[in-house]
Amino acid sequence: MNQTLWSEKYTKPYPFSVAGGEISCGSHPKFGREVYFEPEGFTNESYIGTPLNQAARNSLEQDNMASNVPYSIRAGADLSEAIKIGLQVCADYQDRLTSNLYSTQ
């Protein structure tokens, strides 16, 4: 995801202070689907992305962890579309897992 592509697909202004990166998701049994942003160059497993939704913030707090990537959300940014993208990533991944599970039976 980068600033140029964002403006072509989404209606809200690009919410991140870096030119590009990845929106990812995870799942926590108690808090639900977590959405994060990882700036370019900080996407491998040694980095913890910037939490975008409450589930991600709660999960990090419970584990006494914090994001370790450069701050990447613009002041006053509307994160609703970024969160929606992350939740769709989760849903697509879950669909693929379910599809693969049933195709092997």
mmCIF file with all atom_site columns, C-alpha atoms in Angstrom:
data_model
loop_
_atom_site.group_PDB
_atom_site.id
_atom_site.type_symbol
_atom_site.label_atom_id
_atom_site.label_alt_id
_atom_site.label_comp_id
_atom_site.label_asym_id
_atom_site.label_entity_id
_atom_site.label_seq_id
_atom_site.pdbx_PDB_ins_code
_atom_site.Cartn_x
_atom_site.Cartn_y
_atom_site.Cartn_z
_atom_site.occupancy
_atom_site.B_iso_or_equiv
_atom_site.pdbx_formal_charge
_atom_site.auth_seq_id
_atom_site.auth_comp_id
_atom_site.auth_asym_id
_atom_site.auth_atom_id
_atom_site.pdbx_PDB_model_num
ATOM 1   C CA . MET A 1 1   ? 0.000   0.000   0.000  1.00 0.00 ? 1   MET A CA 1
ATOM 2   C CA . ASN A 1 2   ? 1.413   3.381   -0.902 1.00 0.00 ? 2   ASN A CA 1
ATOM 3   C CA . GLN A 1 3   ? 0.212   6.955   -0.957 1.00 0.00 ? 3   GLN A CA 1
ATOM 4   C CA . THR A 1 4   ? -0.310  7.079   -4.732 1.00 0.00 ? 4   THR A CA 1
ATOM 5   C CA . LEU A 1 5   ? -2.359  3.871   -4.947 1.00 0.00 ? 5   LEU A CA 1
ATOM 6   C CA . TRP A 1 6   ? -4.367  4.884   -1.884 1.00 0.00 ? 6   TRP A CA 1
ATOM 7   C CA . SER A 1 7   ? -5.705  8.023   -3.549 1.00 0.00 ? 7   SER A CA 1
ATOM 8   C CA . GLU A 1 8   ? -6.839  5.977   -6.556 1.00 0.00 ? 8   GLU A CA 1
ATOM 9   C CA . LYS A 1 9   ? -8.878  3.484   -4.489 1.00 0.00 ? 9   LYS A CA 1
ATOM 10  C CA . TYR A 1 10  ? -10.069 5.194   -1.307 1.00 0.00 ? 10  TYR A CA 1
ATOM 11  C CA . THR A 1 11  ? -12.023 8.325   -0.424 1.00 0.00 ? 11  THR A CA 1
ATOM 12  C CA . LYS A 1 12  ? -10.347 9.319   2.846  1.00 0.00 ? 12  LYS A CA 1
ATOM 13  C CA . PRO A 1 13  ? -6.876  10.954  2.838  1.00 0.00 ? 13  PRO A CA 1
ATOM 14  C CA . TYR A 1 14  ? -3.859  8.669   3.154  1.00 0.00 ? 14  TYR A CA 1
ATOM 15  C CA . PRO A 1 15  ? -3.492  8.294   6.945  1.00 0.00 ? 15  PRO A CA 1
ATOM 16  C CA . PHE A 1 16  ? 0.182   7.381   7.243  1.00 0.00 ? 16  PHE A CA 1
ATOM 17  C CA . SER A 1 17  ? 3.208   9.643   7.587  1.00 0.00 ? 17  SER A CA 1
ATOM 18  C CA . VAL A 1 18  ? 5.437   7.378   5.483  1.00 0.00 ? 18  VAL A CA 1
ATOM 19  C CA . ALA A 1 19  ? 5.141   6.867   1.728  1.00 0.00 ? 19  ALA A CA 1
ATOM 20  C CA . GLY A 1 20  ? 4.287   3.163   1.872  1.00 0.00 ? 20  GLY A CA 1
ATOM 21  C CA . GLY A 1 21  ? 3.975   -0.027  3.833  1.00 0.00 ? 21  GLY A CA 1
ATOM 22  C CA . GLU A 1 22  ? 1.708   -2.974  4.543  1.00 0.00 ? 22  GLU A CA 1
ATOM 23  C CA . ILE A 1 23  ? -1.566  -3.287  6.360  1.00 0.00 ? 23  ILE A CA 1
ATOM 24  C CA . SER A 1 24  ? -1.778  -6.638  8.095  1.00 0.00 ? 24  SER A CA 1
ATOM 25  C CA . CYS A 1 25  ? -4.010  -8.500  10.462 1.00 0.00 ? 25  CYS A CA 1
ATOM 26  C CA . GLY A 1 26  ? -3.874  -11.025 13.212 1.00 0.00 ? 26  GLY A CA 1
ATOM 27  C CA . SER A 1 27  ? -6.374  -12.692 15.464 1.00 0.00 ? 27  SER A CA 1
ATOM 28  C CA . HIS A 1 28  ? -6.514  -12.743 19.235 1.00 0.00 ? 28  HIS A CA 1
ATOM 29  C CA . PRO A 1 29  ? -8.864  -15.225 20.967 1.00 0.00 ? 29  PRO A CA 1
ATOM 30  C CA . LYS A 1 30  ? -10.089 -12.628 23.453 1.00 0.00 ? 30  LYS A CA 1
ATOM 31  C CA . PHE A 1 31  ? -9.925  -9.348  21.503 1.00 0.00 ? 31  PHE A CA 1
ATOM 32  C CA . GLY A 1 32  ? -10.719 -10.463 17.952 1.00 0.00 ? 32  GLY A CA 1
ATOM 33  C CA . ARG A 1 33  ? -9.126  -9.347  14.721 1.00 0.00 ? 33  ARG A CA 1
ATOM 34  C CA . GLU A 1 34  ? -6.122  -7.055  15.069 1.00 0.00 ? 34  GLU A CA 1
ATOM 35  C CA . VAL A 1 35  ? -5.057  -4.598  12.358 1.00 0.00 ? 35  VAL A CA 1
ATOM 36  C CA . TYR A 1 36  ? -1.519  -3.182  12.061 1.00 0.00 ? 36  TYR A CA 1
ATOM 37  C CA . PHE A 1 37  ? 0.489   -0.969  9.724  1.00 0.00 ? 37  PHE A CA 1
ATOM 38  C CA . GLU A 1 38  ? 4.136   -1.782  8.990  1.00 0.00 ? 38  GLU A CA 1
ATOM 39  C CA . PRO A 1 39  ? 6.120   0.907   7.126  1.00 0.00 ? 39  PRO A CA 1
ATOM 40  C CA . GLU A 1 40  ? 8.302   -0.188  4.190  1.00 0.00 ? 40  GLU A CA 1
ATOM 41  C CA . GLY A 1 41  ? 11.528  -1.674  5.487  1.00 0.00 ? 41  GLY A CA 1
ATOM 42  C CA . PHE A 1 42  ? 9.894   -2.747  8.779  1.00 0.00 ? 42  PHE A CA 1
ATOM 43  C CA . THR A 1 43  ? 7.748   -5.672  7.635  1.00 0.00 ? 43  THR A CA 1
ATOM 44  C CA . ASN A 1 44  ? 9.642   -8.723  8.858  1.00 0.00 ? 44  ASN A CA 1
ATOM 45  C CA . GLU A 1 45  ? 8.805   -10.643 12.017 1.00 0.00 ? 45  GLU A CA 1
ATOM 46  C CA . SER A 1 46  ? 11.310  -8.757  14.179 1.00 0.00 ? 46  SER A CA 1
ATOM 47  C CA . TYR A 1 47  ? 9.102   -5.651  14.021 1.00 0.00 ? 47  TYR A CA 1
ATOM 48  C CA . ILE A 1 48  ? 5.766   -4.950  15.656 1.00 0.00 ? 48  ILE A CA 1
ATOM 49  C CA . GLY A 1 49  ? 3.615   -2.723  13.496 1.00 0.00 ? 49  GLY A CA 1
ATOM 50  C CA . THR A 1 50  ? 1.581   0.278   14.552 1.00 0.00 ? 50  THR A CA 1
ATOM 51  C CA . PRO A 1 51  ? -1.766  -0.937  15.954 1.00 0.00 ? 51  PRO A CA 1
ATOM 52  C CA . LEU A 1 52  ? -4.713  0.549   14.061 1.00 0.00 ? 52  LEU A CA 1
ATOM 53  C CA . ASN A 1 53  ? -7.678  -0.828  15.969 1.00 0.00 ? 53  ASN A CA 1
ATOM 54  C CA . GLN A 1 54  ? -8.597  -1.429  19.594 1.00 0.00 ? 54  GLN A CA 1
ATOM 55  C CA . ALA A 1 55  ? -8.118  -5.202  19.364 1.00 0.00 ? 55  ALA A CA 1
ATOM 56  C CA . ALA A 1 56  ? -4.497  -4.675  18.293 1.00 0.00 ? 56  ALA A CA 1
ATOM 57  C CA . ARG A 1 57  ? -3.879  -2.134  21.065 1.00 0.00 ? 57  ARG A CA 1
ATOM 58  C CA . ASN A 1 58  ? -5.428  -4.444  23.676 1.00 0.00 ? 58  ASN A CA 1
ATOM 59  C CA . SER A 1 59  ? -3.413  -7.428  22.496 1.00 0.00 ? 59  SER A CA 1
ATOM 60  C CA . LEU A 1 60  ? -0.111  -5.553  22.659 1.00 0.00 ? 60  LEU A CA 1
ATOM 61  C CA . GLU A 1 61  ? -0.958  -4.134  26.067 1.00 0.00 ? 61  GLU A CA 1
ATOM 62  C CA . GLN A 1 62  ? -1.873  -7.555  27.471 1.00 0.00 ? 62  GLN A CA 1
ATOM 63  C CA . ASP A 1 63  ? 1.464   -8.963  26.284 1.00 0.00 ? 63  ASP A CA 1
ATOM 64  C CA . ASN A 1 64  ? 3.421   -5.918  27.554 1.00 0.00 ? 64  ASN A CA 1
ATOM 65  C CA . MET A 1 65  ? 4.526   -5.191  24.002 1.00 0.00 ? 65  MET A CA 1
ATOM 66  C CA . ALA A 1 66  ? 4.660   -2.003  21.970 1.00 0.00 ? 66  ALA A CA 1
ATOM 67  C CA . SER A 1 67  ? 5.121   -1.091  18.345 1.00 0.00 ? 67  SER A CA 1
ATOM 68  C CA . ASN A 1 68  ? 8.791   -0.770  17.417 1.00 0.00 ? 68  ASN A CA 1
ATOM 69  C CA . VAL A 1 69  ? 8.434   0.798   13.969 1.00 0.00 ? 69  VAL A CA 1
ATOM 70  C CA . PRO A 1 70  ? 8.778   4.504   13.221 1.00 0.00 ? 70  PRO A CA 1
ATOM 71  C CA . TYR A 1 71  ? 5.594   6.362   14.076 1.00 0.00 ? 71  TYR A CA 1
ATOM 72  C CA . SER A 1 72  ? 3.466   6.209   11.000 1.00 0.00 ? 72  SER A CA 1
ATOM 73  C CA . ILE A 1 73  ? -0.013  7.668   11.575 1.00 0.00 ? 73  ILE A CA 1
ATOM 74  C CA . ARG A 1 74  ? -0.687  11.278  10.645 1.00 0.00 ? 74  ARG A CA 1
ATOM 75  C CA . ALA A 1 75  ? -2.146  13.451  13.396 1.00 0.00 ? 75  ALA A CA 1
ATOM 76  C CA . GLY A 1 76  ? -5.941  13.474  13.186 1.00 0.00 ? 76  GLY A CA 1
ATOM 77  C CA . ALA A 1 77  ? -6.007  10.766  10.501 1.00 0.00 ? 77  ALA A CA 1
ATOM 78  C CA . ASP A 1 78  ? -9.197  8.821   9.861  1.00 0.00 ? 78  ASP A CA 1
ATOM 79  C CA . LEU A 1 79  ? -8.187  5.164   10.080 1.00 0.00 ? 79  LEU A CA 1
ATOM 80  C CA . SER A 1 80  ? -11.569 3.697   9.136  1.00 0.00 ? 80  SER A CA 1
ATOM 81  C CA . GLU A 1 81  ? -10.582 2.688   5.594  1.00 0.00 ? 81  GLU A CA 1
ATOM 82  C CA . ALA A 1 82  ? -7.205  1.317   6.712  1.00 0.00 ? 82  ALA A CA 1
ATOM 83  C CA . ILE A 1 83  ? -8.917  -0.782  9.385  1.00 0.00 ? 83  ILE A CA 1
ATOM 84  C CA . LYS A 1 84  ? -11.471 -1.973  6.837  1.00 0.00 ? 84  LYS A CA 1
ATOM 85  C CA . ILE A 1 85  ? -8.617  -3.057  4.523  1.00 0.00 ? 85  ILE A CA 1
ATOM 86  C CA . GLY A 1 86  ? -6.954  -4.964  7.367  1.00 0.00 ? 86  GLY A CA 1
ATOM 87  C CA . LEU A 1 87  ? -10.164 -6.707  8.364  1.00 0.00 ? 87  LEU A CA 1
ATOM 88  C CA . GLN A 1 88  ? -10.701 -7.688  4.716  1.00 0.00 ? 88  GLN A CA 1
ATOM 89  C CA . VAL A 1 89  ? -7.176  -9.162  4.645  1.00 0.00 ? 89  VAL A CA 1
ATOM 90  C CA . CYS A 1 90  ? -8.178  -11.301 7.647  1.00 0.00 ? 90  CYS A CA 1
ATOM 91  C CA . ALA A 1 91  ? -11.442 -12.365 6.013  1.00 0.00 ? 91  ALA A CA 1
ATOM 92  C CA . ASP A 1 92  ? -9.697  -13.272 2.742  1.00 0.00 ? 92  ASP A CA 1
ATOM 93  C CA . TYR A 1 93  ? -7.087  -15.306 4.593  1.00 0.00 ? 93  TYR A CA 1
ATOM 94  C CA . GLN A 1 94  ? -9.769  -17.126 6.585  1.00 0.00 ? 94  GLN A CA 1
ATOM 95  C CA . ASP A 1 95  ? -11.673 -17.879 3.366  1.00 0.00 ? 95  ASP A CA 1
ATOM 96  C CA . ARG A 1 96  ? -8.526  -19.348 1.796  1.00 0.00 ? 96  ARG A CA 1
ATOM 97  C CA . LEU A 1 97  ? -7.890  -21.506 4.865  1.00 0.00 ? 97  LEU A CA 1
ATOM 98  C CA . THR A 1 98  ? -11.467 -22.745 4.883  1.00 0.00 ? 98  THR A CA 1
ATOM 99  C CA . SER A 1 99  ? -11.406 -23.407 1.144  1.00 0.00 ? 99  SER A CA 1
ATOM 100 C CA . ASN A 1 100 ? -8.141  -25.367 1.412  1.00 0.00 ? 100 ASN A CA 1
ATOM 101 C CA . LEU A 1 101 ? -9.480  -27.360 4.359  1.00 0.00 ? 101 LEU A CA 1
ATOM 102 C CA . TYR A 1 102 ? -12.571 -28.457 2.490  1.00 0.00 ? 102 TYR A CA 1
ATOM 103 C CA . SER A 1 103 ? -10.763 -29.076 -0.805 1.00 0.00 ? 103 SER A CA 1
ATOM 104 C CA . THR A 1 104 ? -8.484  -31.657 0.839  1.00 0.00 ? 104 THR A CA 1
ATOM 105 C CA . GLN A 1 105 ? -11.298 -33.686 2.354  1.00 0.00 ? 105 GLN A CA 1
#
